[in-house]
Short mmCIF file of C-alpha atoms in Angstrom, two decimals:
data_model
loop_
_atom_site.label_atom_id
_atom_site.label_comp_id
_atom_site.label_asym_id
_atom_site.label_seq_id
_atom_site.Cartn_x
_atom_site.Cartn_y
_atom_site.Cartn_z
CA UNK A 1 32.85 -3.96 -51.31
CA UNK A 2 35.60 -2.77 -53.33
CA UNK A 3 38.40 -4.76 -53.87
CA UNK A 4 42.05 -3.51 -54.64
CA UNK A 5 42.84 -4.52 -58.82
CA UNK A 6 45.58 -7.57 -58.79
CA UNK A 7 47.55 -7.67 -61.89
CA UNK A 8 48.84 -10.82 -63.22
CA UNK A 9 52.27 -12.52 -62.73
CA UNK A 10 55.05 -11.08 -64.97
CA UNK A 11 57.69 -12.96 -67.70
CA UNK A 12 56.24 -16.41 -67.40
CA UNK A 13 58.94 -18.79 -69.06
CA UNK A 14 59.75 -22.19 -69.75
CA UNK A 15 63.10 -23.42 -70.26
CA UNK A 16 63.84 -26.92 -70.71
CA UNK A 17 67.16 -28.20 -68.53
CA UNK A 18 67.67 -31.26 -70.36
CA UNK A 19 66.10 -33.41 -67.77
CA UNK A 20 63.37 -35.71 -70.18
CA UNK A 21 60.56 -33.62 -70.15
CA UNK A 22 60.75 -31.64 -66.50
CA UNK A 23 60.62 -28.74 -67.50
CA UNK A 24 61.05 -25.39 -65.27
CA UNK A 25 58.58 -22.47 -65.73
CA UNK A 26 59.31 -18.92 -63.81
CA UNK A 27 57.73 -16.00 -63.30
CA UNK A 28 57.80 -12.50 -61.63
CA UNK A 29 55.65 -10.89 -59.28
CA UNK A 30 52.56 -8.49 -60.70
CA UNK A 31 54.24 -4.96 -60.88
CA UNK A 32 51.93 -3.11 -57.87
CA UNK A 33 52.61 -6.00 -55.35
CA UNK A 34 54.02 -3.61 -53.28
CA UNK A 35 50.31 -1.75 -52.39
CA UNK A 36 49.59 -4.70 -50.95
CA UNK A 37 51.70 -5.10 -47.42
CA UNK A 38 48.77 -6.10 -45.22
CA UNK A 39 47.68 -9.14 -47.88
CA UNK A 40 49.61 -12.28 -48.38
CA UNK A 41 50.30 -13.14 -51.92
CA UNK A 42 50.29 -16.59 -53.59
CA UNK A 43 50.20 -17.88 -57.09
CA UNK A 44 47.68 -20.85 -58.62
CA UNK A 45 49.70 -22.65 -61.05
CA UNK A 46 48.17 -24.82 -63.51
CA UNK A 47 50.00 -26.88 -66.30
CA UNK A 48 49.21 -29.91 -68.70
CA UNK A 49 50.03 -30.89 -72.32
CA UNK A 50 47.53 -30.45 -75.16
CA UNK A 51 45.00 -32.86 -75.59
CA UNK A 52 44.70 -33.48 -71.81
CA UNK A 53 41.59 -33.00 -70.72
CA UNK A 54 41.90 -31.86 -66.86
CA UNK A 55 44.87 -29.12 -65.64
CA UNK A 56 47.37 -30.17 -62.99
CA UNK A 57 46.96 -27.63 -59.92
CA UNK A 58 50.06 -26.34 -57.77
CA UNK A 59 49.50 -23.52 -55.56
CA UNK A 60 52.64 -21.94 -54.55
CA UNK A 61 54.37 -18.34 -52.76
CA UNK A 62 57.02 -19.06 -54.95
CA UNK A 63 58.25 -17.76 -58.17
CA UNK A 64 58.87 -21.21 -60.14
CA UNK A 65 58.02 -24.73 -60.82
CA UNK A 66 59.98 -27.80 -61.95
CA UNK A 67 57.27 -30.19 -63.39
CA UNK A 68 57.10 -33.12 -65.58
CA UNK A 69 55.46 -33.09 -69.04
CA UNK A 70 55.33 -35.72 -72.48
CA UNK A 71 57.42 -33.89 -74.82
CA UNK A 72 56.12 -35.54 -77.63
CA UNK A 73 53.25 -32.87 -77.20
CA UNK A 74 52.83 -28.86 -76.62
CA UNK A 75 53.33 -27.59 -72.74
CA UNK A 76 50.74 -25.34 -71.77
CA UNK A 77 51.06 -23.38 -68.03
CA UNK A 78 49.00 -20.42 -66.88
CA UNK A 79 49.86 -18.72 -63.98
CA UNK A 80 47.68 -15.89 -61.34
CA UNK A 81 47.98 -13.76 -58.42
CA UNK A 82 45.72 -14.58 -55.39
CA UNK A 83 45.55 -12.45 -53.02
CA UNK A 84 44.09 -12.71 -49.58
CA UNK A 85 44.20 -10.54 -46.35
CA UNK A 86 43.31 -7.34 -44.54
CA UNK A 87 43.13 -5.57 -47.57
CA UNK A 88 40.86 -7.16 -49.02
CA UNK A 89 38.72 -8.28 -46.05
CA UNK A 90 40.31 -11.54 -45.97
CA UNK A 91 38.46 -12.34 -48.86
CA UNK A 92 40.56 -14.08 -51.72
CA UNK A 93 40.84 -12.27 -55.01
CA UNK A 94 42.10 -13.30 -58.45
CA UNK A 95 43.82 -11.74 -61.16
CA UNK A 96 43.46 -13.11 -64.63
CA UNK A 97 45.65 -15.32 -65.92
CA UNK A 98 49.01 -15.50 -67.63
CA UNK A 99 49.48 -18.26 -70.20
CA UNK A 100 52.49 -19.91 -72.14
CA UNK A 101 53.59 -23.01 -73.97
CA UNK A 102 56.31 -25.06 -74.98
CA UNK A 103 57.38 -27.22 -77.89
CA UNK A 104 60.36 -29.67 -78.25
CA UNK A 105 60.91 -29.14 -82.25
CA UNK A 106 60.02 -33.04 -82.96
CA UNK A 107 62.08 -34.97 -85.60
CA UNK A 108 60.99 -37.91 -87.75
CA UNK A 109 58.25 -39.53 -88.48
CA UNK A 110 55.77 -40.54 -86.21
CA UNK A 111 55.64 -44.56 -87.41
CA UNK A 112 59.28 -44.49 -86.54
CA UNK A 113 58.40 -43.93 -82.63
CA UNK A 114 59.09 -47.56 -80.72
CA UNK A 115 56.00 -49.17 -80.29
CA UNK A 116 54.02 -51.16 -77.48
CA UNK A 117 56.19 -49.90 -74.92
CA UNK A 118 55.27 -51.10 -71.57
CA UNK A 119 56.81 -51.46 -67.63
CA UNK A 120 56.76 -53.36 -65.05
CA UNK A 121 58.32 -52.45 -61.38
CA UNK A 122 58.99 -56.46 -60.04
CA UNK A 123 58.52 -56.76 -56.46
CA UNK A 124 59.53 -53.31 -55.70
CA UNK A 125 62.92 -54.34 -56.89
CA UNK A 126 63.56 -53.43 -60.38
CA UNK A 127 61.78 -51.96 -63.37
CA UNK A 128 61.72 -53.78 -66.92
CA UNK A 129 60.65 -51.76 -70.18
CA UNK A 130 60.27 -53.23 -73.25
CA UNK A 131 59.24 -51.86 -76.56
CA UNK A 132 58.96 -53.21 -80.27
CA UNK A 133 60.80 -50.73 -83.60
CA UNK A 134 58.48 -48.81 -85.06
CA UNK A 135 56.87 -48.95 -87.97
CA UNK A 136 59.64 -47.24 -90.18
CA UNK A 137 62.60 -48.29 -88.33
CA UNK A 138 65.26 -49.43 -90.47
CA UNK A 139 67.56 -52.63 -90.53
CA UNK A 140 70.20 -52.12 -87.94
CA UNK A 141 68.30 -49.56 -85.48
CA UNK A 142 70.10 -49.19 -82.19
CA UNK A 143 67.90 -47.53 -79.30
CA UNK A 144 68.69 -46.05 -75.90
CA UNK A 145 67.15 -45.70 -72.71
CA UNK A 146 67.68 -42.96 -70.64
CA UNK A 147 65.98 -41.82 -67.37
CA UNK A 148 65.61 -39.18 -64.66
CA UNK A 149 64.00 -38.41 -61.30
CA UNK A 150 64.37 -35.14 -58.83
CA UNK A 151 68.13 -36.42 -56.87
CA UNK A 152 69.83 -37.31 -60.08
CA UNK A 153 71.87 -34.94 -61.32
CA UNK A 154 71.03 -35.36 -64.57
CA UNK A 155 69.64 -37.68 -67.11
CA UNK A 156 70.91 -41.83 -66.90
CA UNK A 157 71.08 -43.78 -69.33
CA UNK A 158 70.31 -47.78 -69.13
CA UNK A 159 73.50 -50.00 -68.29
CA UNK A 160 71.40 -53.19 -68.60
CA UNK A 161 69.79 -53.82 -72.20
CA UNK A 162 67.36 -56.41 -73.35
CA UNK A 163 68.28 -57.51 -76.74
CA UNK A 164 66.47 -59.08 -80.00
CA UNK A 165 68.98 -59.93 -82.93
CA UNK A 166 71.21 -57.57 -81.41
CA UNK A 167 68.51 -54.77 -81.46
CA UNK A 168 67.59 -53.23 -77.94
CA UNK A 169 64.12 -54.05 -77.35
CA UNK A 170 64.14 -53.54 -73.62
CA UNK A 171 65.85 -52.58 -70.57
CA UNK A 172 65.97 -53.46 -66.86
CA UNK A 173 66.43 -50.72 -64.32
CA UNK A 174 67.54 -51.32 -60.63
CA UNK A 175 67.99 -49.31 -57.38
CA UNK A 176 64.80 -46.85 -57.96
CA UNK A 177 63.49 -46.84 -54.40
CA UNK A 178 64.81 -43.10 -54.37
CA UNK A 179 62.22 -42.91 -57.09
CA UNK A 180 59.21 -44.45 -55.44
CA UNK A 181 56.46 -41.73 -55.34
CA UNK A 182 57.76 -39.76 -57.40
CA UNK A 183 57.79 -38.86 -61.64
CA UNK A 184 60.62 -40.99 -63.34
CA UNK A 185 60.64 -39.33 -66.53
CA UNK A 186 62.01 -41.59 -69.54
CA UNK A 187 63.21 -40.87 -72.97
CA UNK A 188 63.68 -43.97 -75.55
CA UNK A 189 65.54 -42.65 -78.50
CA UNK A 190 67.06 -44.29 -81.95
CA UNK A 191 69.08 -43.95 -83.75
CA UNK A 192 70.08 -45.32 -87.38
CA UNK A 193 72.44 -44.33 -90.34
CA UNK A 194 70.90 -41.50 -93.05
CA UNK A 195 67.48 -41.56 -90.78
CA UNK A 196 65.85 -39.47 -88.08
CA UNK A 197 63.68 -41.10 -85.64
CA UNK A 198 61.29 -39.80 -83.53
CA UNK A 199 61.87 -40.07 -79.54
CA UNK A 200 59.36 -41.68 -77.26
CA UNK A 201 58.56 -39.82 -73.87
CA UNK A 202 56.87 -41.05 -71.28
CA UNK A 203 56.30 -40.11 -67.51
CA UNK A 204 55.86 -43.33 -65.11
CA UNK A 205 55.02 -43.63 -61.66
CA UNK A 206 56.77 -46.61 -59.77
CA UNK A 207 54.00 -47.66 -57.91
CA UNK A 208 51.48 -47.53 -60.48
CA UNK A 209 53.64 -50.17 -62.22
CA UNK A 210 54.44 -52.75 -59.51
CA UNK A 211 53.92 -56.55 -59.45
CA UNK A 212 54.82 -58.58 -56.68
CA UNK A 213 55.57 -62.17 -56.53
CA UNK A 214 53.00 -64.76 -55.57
CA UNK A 215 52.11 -65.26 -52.18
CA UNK A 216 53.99 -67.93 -50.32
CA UNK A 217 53.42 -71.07 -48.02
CA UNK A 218 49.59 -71.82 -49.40
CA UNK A 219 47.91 -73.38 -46.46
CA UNK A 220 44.15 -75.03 -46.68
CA UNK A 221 43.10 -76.97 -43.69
CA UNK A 222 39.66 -78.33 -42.50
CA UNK A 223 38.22 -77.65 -39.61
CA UNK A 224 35.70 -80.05 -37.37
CA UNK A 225 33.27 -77.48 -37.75
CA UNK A 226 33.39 -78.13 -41.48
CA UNK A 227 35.25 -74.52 -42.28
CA UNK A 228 37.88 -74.05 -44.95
CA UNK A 229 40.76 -72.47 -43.34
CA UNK A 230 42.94 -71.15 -46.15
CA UNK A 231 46.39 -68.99 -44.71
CA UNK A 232 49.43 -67.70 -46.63
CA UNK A 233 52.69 -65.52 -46.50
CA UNK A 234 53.51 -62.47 -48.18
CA UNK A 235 55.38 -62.66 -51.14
CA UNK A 236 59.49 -61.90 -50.75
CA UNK A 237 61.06 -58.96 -52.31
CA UNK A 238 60.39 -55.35 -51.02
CA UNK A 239 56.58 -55.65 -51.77
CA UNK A 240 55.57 -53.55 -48.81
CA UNK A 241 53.33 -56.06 -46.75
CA UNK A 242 51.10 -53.39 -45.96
CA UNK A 243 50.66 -52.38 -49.24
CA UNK A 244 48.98 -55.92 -50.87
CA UNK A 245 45.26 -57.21 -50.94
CA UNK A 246 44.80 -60.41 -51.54
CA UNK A 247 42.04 -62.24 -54.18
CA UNK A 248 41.33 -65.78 -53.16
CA UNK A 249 39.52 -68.47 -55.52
CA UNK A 250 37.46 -71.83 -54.74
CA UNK A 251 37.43 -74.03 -57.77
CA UNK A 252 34.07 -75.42 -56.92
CA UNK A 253 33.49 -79.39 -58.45
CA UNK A 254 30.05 -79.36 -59.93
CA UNK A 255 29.74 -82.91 -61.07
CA UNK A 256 30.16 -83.56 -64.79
CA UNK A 257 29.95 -79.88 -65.42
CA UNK A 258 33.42 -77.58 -65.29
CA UNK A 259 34.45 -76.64 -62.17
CA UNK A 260 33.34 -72.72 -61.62
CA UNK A 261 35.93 -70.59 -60.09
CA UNK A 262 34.61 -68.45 -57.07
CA UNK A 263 35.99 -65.47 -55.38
CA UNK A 264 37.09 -63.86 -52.51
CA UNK A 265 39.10 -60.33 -51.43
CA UNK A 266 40.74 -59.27 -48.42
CA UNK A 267 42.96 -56.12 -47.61
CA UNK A 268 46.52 -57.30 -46.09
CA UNK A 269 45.17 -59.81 -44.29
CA UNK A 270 46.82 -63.32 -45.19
CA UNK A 271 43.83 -66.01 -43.69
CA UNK A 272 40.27 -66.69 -44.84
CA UNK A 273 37.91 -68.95 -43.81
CA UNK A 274 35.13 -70.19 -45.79
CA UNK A 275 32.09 -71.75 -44.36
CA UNK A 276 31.31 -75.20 -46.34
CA UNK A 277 27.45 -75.33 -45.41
CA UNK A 278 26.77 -76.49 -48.88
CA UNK A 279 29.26 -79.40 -48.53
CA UNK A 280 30.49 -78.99 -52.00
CA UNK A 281 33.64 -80.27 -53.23
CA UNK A 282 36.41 -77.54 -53.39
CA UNK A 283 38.88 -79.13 -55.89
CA UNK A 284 41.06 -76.17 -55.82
CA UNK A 285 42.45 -73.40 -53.64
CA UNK A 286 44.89 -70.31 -54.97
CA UNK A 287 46.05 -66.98 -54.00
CA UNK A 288 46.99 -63.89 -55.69
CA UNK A 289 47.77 -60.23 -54.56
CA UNK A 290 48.60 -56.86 -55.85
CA UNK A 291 48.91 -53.09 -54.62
CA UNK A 292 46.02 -52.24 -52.65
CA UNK A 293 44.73 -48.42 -52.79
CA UNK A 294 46.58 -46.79 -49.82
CA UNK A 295 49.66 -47.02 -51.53
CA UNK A 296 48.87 -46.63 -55.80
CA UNK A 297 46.02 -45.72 -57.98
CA UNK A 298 46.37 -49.08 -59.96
CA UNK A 299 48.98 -52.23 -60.02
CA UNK A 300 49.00 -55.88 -61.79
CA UNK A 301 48.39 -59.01 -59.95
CA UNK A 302 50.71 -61.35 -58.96
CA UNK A 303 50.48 -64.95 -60.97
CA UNK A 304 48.54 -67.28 -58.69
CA UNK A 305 50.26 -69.55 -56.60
CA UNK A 306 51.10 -73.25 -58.06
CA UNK A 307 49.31 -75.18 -55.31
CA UNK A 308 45.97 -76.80 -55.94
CA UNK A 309 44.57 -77.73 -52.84
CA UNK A 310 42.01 -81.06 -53.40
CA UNK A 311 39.72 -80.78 -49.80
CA UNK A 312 36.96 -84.07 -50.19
CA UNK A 313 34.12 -83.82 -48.66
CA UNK A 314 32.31 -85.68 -45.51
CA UNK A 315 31.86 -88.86 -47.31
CA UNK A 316 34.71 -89.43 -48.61
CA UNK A 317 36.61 -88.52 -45.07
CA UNK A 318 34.31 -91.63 -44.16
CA UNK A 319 35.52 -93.84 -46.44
CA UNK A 320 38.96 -92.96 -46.23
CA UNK A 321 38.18 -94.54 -42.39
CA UNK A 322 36.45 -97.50 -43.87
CA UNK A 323 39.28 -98.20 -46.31
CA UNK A 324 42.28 -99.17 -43.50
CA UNK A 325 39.63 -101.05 -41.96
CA UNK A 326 38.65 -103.36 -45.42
CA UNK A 327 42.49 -103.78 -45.30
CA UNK A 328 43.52 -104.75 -42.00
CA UNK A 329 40.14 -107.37 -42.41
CA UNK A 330 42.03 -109.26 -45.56
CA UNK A 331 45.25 -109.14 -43.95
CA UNK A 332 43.85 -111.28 -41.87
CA UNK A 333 41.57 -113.37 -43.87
CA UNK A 334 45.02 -114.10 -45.79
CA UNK A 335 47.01 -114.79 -42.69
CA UNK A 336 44.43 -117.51 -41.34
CA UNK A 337 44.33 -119.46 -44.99
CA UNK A 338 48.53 -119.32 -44.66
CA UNK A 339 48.39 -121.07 -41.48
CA UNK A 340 45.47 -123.94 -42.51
CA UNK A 341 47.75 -124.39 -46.19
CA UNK A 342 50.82 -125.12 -43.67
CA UNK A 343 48.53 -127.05 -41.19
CA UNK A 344 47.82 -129.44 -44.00
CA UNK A 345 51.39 -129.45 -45.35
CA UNK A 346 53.57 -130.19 -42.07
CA UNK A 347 54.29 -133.98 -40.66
CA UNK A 348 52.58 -135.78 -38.41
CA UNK A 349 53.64 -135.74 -34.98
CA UNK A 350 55.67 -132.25 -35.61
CA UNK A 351 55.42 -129.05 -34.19
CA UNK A 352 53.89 -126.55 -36.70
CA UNK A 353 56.91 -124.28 -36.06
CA UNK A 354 59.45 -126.13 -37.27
CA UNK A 355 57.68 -126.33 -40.71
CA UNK A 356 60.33 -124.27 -43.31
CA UNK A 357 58.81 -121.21 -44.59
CA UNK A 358 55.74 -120.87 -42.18
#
């Protein structure tokens, strides 16, 4: 079968709309789309910076894409034509590619880049980024923060800095739900008298970053069956409840050894119940949680909860029976000695009552 020739895309440009590293590529159609009425045209669009291994895929019927790269590094895109249809017996055929690149012309040194610079998105609430100077920062470096997702205008800057000796070393972000699922492109930049430094760029997803609080209300009951019932809340905030798993741990008492920590995973479910056939000692019960897979790729765990649970076993339930009973016995072994001290102590021929202090 012979196939109609599709040329490539035409023009294929990237400008750069001040937006942190989103940066819009466009295109034009291949100059003989017209012979091609009874086909539908599309375009595969692939784009990623250098050194990444895999290509981002977008396939598209229109003629440009706003996407989000590091500009610390080169943009490469390539764009084709597909085309699919009657014409060419609804078989898909490819032209070859277009290709292009972009480079933000970098200035200063790379030492002078903040370092360690790291974020955390608390209980769906609020993101905090911190960062250390860099290597070559000099004495009196002041930073900046600013940020951008698609439904801002245009790029933010941080109203809320963490600060060192007066030096911004971090910043806390609120009201990103708009931003949730989506690329929240950031730009840290210094600044510093008679010096360039180099800008950090980074490209974040929110819910790759979050960290809820501990769960809440730690229950751990026994059961006459001899099961551990263990139950908790979800933590507060605007962790979705939905969205958690839960990791569970049994600090087991092994005599004079150290207690060995066993563990135990559910998906949004907030009870487990452990069978006790062994009749061990659990000395201690806590609860964490963190983003489960249906809604991110990856998350941190909560801290554990505070709460150690001490659950004894059988025997010791049976002496905590025997103990009330040892009592209430001396109680009144005591109380019949009191009496025969005041028998011996009160007057004959009066009543035992009217003795003072019996």
């Amino acid at each position: 079968i012979n196939f109609p020739d599709i040329a490539p895309p035409q023009d294929l440009q990237i400008t750069d709309p001040g937006l942190l590293g989103s940066l819009d590529i466009e295109w034009k159609p291949p100059p003989n789309v017209q012979m091609f009425n009874e086909c539908t045209v599309k375009y595969k669009f692939e784009y990623r910076n250098t050194g990444d291994r895999d290509w981002k895929v977008i396939f598209t019927r229109k003629l440009k894409c706003r996407v989000g790269f590091d500009l610390s590094k080169t943009a490469e895109v390539k764009v084709q034509t597909l085309l699919e249809g009657r014409c060419t017996d609804n078989m898909e055929v490819q032209s070859d590619w277009i290709y292009a690149t972009f480079q933000v012309p970098l200035q200063g040194k790379l030492e002078s880049e903040v370092q360690n610079f790291h974020c955390i998105y608390h209980d769906w609430e609020y993101l905090k980024c911190t960062w250390q100077p860099g290597l070559l920062a000099p004495h009196g470096v002041h930073y900046g923060l600013y940020y951008w997702y698609e439904g801002l205008g245009h790029a933010a800057q941080c109203d809320d800095y963490i600060q060192d000796h007066g030096i911004n070393i971090g910043c806390m972000l609120q009201n990103l739900s708009q931003a949730e699922y989506k690329d929240l492109s950031i730009c840290v930049n210094g600044s510093a008298a008679a010096t360039l430094l180099r800008p950090l760029y980074v490209t974040l997803r929110l819910h790759n970053l979050a960290k809820p609080s501990p769960p809440k209300h730690l229950v751990v009951s026994m059961s006459a069956s001899e099961e551990l019932h263990v139950a908790w809340s979800p933590p507060g905030g605007e962790t979705p409840p939905q969205c958690l798993e839960y990791e569970v741990q049994l600090a087991e008492d092994q005599g004079e050894a150290k207690a060995a920590w066993a563990s135990m995973s559910t998906q949004m479910e907030t009870t487990l119940t452990i069978s006790r056939a062994n009749q061990s000692r659990i000395s201690c019960v806590r609860v964490r949680g963190r983003t489960n897979i249906f809604c991110a790729d990856q998350g941190f765990w909560s801290e554990w909860t505070q709460e150690c649970f001490s659950v004894s076993r059988k025997e010791d339930k049976q002496l905590f029976i025997l103990i009330p009973v040892i009592l209430s016995l001396s109680s009144s072994l005591i109380i019949f000695m009191l009496i025969g001290q005041c028998k011996k102590r009160s007057p004959a021929g009066k009543p035992l009552h009217e003795s003072v202090g019996c």
